[in-house]
Amino acid sequence: MSVQERKERERADRERLILATARELAERQGWDAVTTRRLAERIEYSQPVLYSHFRGKREIIGAVALEGAAEMAAALRAAASAADGPRARVTALARAYLDFAARNPAVYDAMFQLDGGLAFADEDTPQPLKDAFAALLESLGEVAGDGVHPALFTEVFWAALHGLATLTRAGRLPPEDTERRTELLVDRLAKH
């Protein structure tokens, strides 16, 4: 291995450490607790080293959002592929989405609530975000119904899932009714 390759590997390792530490801190104490000073202390590097990877908290949030989008896409595809038939796929997809949001609240916030400097619904949208949307579209497109544009239907279904996830987490909806809400959403929106 050349010196350059070793330096690149070490840089990638440091970047993964920064992001893992930011995620851990955010999941335990919220994003307000994630500061460059605190991250530098936790990873035992100086703040200038941290700034050599990310210009600040906003870029860290964006990087966490991209990781989360890739993880969500994988979870959605796995859930959908394990289900048999369009309705079962949509139900599994909805459950996987809501489960991901509940298990990873800080990552979910980075993806959809906080400013990570990422473009959505634009030609500059990063590939992991496009892929997460595609993971929804793959199953939802087949149940959109006649004359309904699959991407538009996916946006509406996604918005409903996002609303359920954020309202439940905020205590505005009782969590014990999550399964009933999921079934209602699938029954009313997805044509099968």
XYZ file of C-alpha atoms in Angstrom:
192
model
C 0.000 0.000 0.000
C 1.357 3.384 -0.958
C 1.650 6.288 1.481
C -1.119 8.089 -0.400
C -3.446 5.081 -0.147
C -2.741 4.778 3.575
C -3.475 8.477 4.101
C -6.728 8.172 2.161
C -7.755 5.133 4.226
C -6.923 6.957 7.469
C -8.915 9.978 6.308
C -11.922 7.793 5.476
C -11.621 6.088 8.887
C -11.569 9.488 10.644
C -14.601 10.614 8.672
C -16.518 7.464 9.639
C -15.523 8.047 13.279
C -16.749 11.652 13.158
C -20.096 10.621 11.686
C -20.569 7.658 14.032
C -19.789 9.872 17.016
C -22.147 12.611 15.784
C -24.924 10.055 15.304
C -24.380 8.527 18.731
C -24.354 11.905 20.431
C -27.430 13.093 18.517
C -29.376 9.907 19.278
C -28.550 10.160 22.995
C -28.787 13.911 23.589
C -30.248 15.504 20.455
C -28.632 17.514 17.682
C -28.150 20.545 19.922
C -25.533 18.526 21.815
C -23.549 17.945 18.621
C -20.924 20.676 18.394
C -17.585 20.611 16.641
C -15.835 21.196 19.962
C -17.621 18.278 21.583
C -17.018 16.013 18.602
C -13.333 16.894 18.551
C -13.078 16.026 22.252
C -14.916 12.733 21.812
C -12.896 11.535 18.826
C -9.659 12.870 20.341
C -8.684 14.992 17.364
C -8.343 18.743 17.199
C -11.116 20.917 15.811
C -8.953 21.808 12.769
C -8.780 18.086 11.926
C -12.552 17.882 12.164
C -12.865 20.983 9.954
C -10.580 19.343 7.390
C -13.403 16.818 6.884
C -16.520 18.948 7.383
C -16.910 22.730 7.253
C -19.244 22.582 10.220
C -22.269 21.013 11.812
C -24.445 21.559 8.745
C -22.175 19.363 6.616
C -22.078 16.731 9.342
C -25.877 16.695 9.419
C -25.893 16.352 5.629
C -23.460 13.443 5.726
C -25.520 11.702 8.421
C -28.622 12.277 6.293
C -26.975 10.616 3.304
C -25.940 7.620 5.422
C -29.459 7.423 6.791
C -30.987 7.585 3.323
C -28.854 4.640 2.195
C -29.818 2.680 5.317
C -33.487 3.508 4.870
C -33.436 2.483 1.206
C -31.913 -0.879 2.162
C -34.503 -1.409 4.920
C -37.389 -0.512 2.601
C -36.184 -2.808 -0.167
C -35.599 -5.678 2.252
C -39.096 -5.308 3.709
C -40.741 -5.081 0.306
C -38.822 -8.034 -1.124
C -39.881 -10.247 1.797
C -43.580 -9.557 1.161
C -45.781 -11.368 -1.335
C -48.135 -9.302 -3.475
C -48.613 -5.557 -3.988
C -50.697 -4.856 -0.860
C -48.361 -6.859 1.379
C -45.363 -5.043 -0.130
C -46.898 -1.629 0.543
C -47.821 -2.608 4.100
C -44.306 -3.943 4.726
C -42.836 -0.798 3.206
C -44.945 1.463 5.438
C -44.039 -0.536 8.541
C -40.342 -0.475 7.642
C -40.437 3.283 7.083
C -42.161 3.986 10.399
C -39.876 1.545 12.203
C -36.779 3.210 10.745
C -38.016 6.630 11.843
C -38.792 5.376 15.359
C -35.494 3.504 15.807
C -33.317 6.311 14.393
C -34.907 9.602 15.458
C -31.768 11.741 15.170
C -30.867 10.285 11.775
C -34.458 10.783 10.637
C -34.263 14.401 11.795
C -31.032 14.853 9.849
C -32.738 13.451 6.770
C -35.987 15.399 6.885
C -36.107 18.025 9.612
C -32.697 19.705 9.817
C -30.735 21.740 7.305
C -27.955 19.535 6.035
C -27.443 21.598 2.911
C -28.890 18.887 0.674
C -31.093 19.473 -2.347
C -34.350 17.520 -2.564
C -36.445 17.008 -5.691
C -33.785 18.642 -7.825
C -31.233 17.536 -10.382
C -28.571 18.243 -7.713
C -30.189 15.834 -5.254
C -27.497 13.458 -3.976
C -27.818 9.855 -5.127
C -28.578 8.352 -1.689
C -31.647 10.594 -1.389
C -32.763 9.682 -4.909
C -32.249 6.025 -4.051
C -34.364 6.262 -0.883
C -37.195 7.793 -2.909
C -36.732 5.108 -5.564
C -37.049 2.433 -2.860
C -40.502 3.841 -2.083
C -41.458 4.284 -5.741
C -40.556 0.697 -6.647
C -43.387 -0.695 -4.521
C -45.794 2.226 -4.539
C -45.798 2.747 -8.295
C -47.597 -0.545 -8.806
C -50.492 0.471 -6.527
C -50.907 4.115 -7.527
C -54.037 3.422 -9.539
C -55.069 4.185 -13.087
C -54.277 7.678 -14.295
C -52.196 8.518 -11.199
C -48.586 9.457 -11.788
C -46.505 6.965 -9.733
C -43.986 9.573 -8.503
C -46.752 11.938 -7.429
C -48.531 9.118 -5.603
C -45.237 8.181 -3.920
C -44.774 11.772 -2.735
C -48.249 11.797 -1.180
C -47.767 8.393 0.457
C -44.323 9.450 1.729
C -45.816 12.672 3.137
C -48.440 10.611 4.978
C -45.770 8.301 6.412
C -43.650 11.282 7.422
C -46.639 12.862 9.141
C -47.386 9.664 11.030
C -43.749 9.282 12.061
C -43.281 12.850 13.278
C -46.684 13.199 14.963
C -46.288 9.892 16.788
C -42.784 10.777 17.935
C -43.950 14.190 19.143
C -46.661 12.529 21.245
C -49.456 14.009 19.133
C -50.671 10.550 18.091
C -50.850 7.605 20.502
C -48.242 5.005 19.533
C -50.527 2.071 20.297
C -52.603 2.919 17.201
C -49.650 2.942 14.772
C -50.575 -0.411 13.227
C -54.206 0.635 12.704
C -53.081 3.893 11.069
C -50.709 1.991 8.790
C -53.490 -0.373 7.692
C -55.858 2.550 7.087
C -53.261 4.366 5.020
C -52.602 1.309 2.873
C -56.325 0.492 2.528
C -57.353 4.005 1.518
C -54.471 5.089 -0.672
C -53.065 2.011 -2.327
C -55.164 0.516 -5.112
C -54.656 -3.228 -5.192
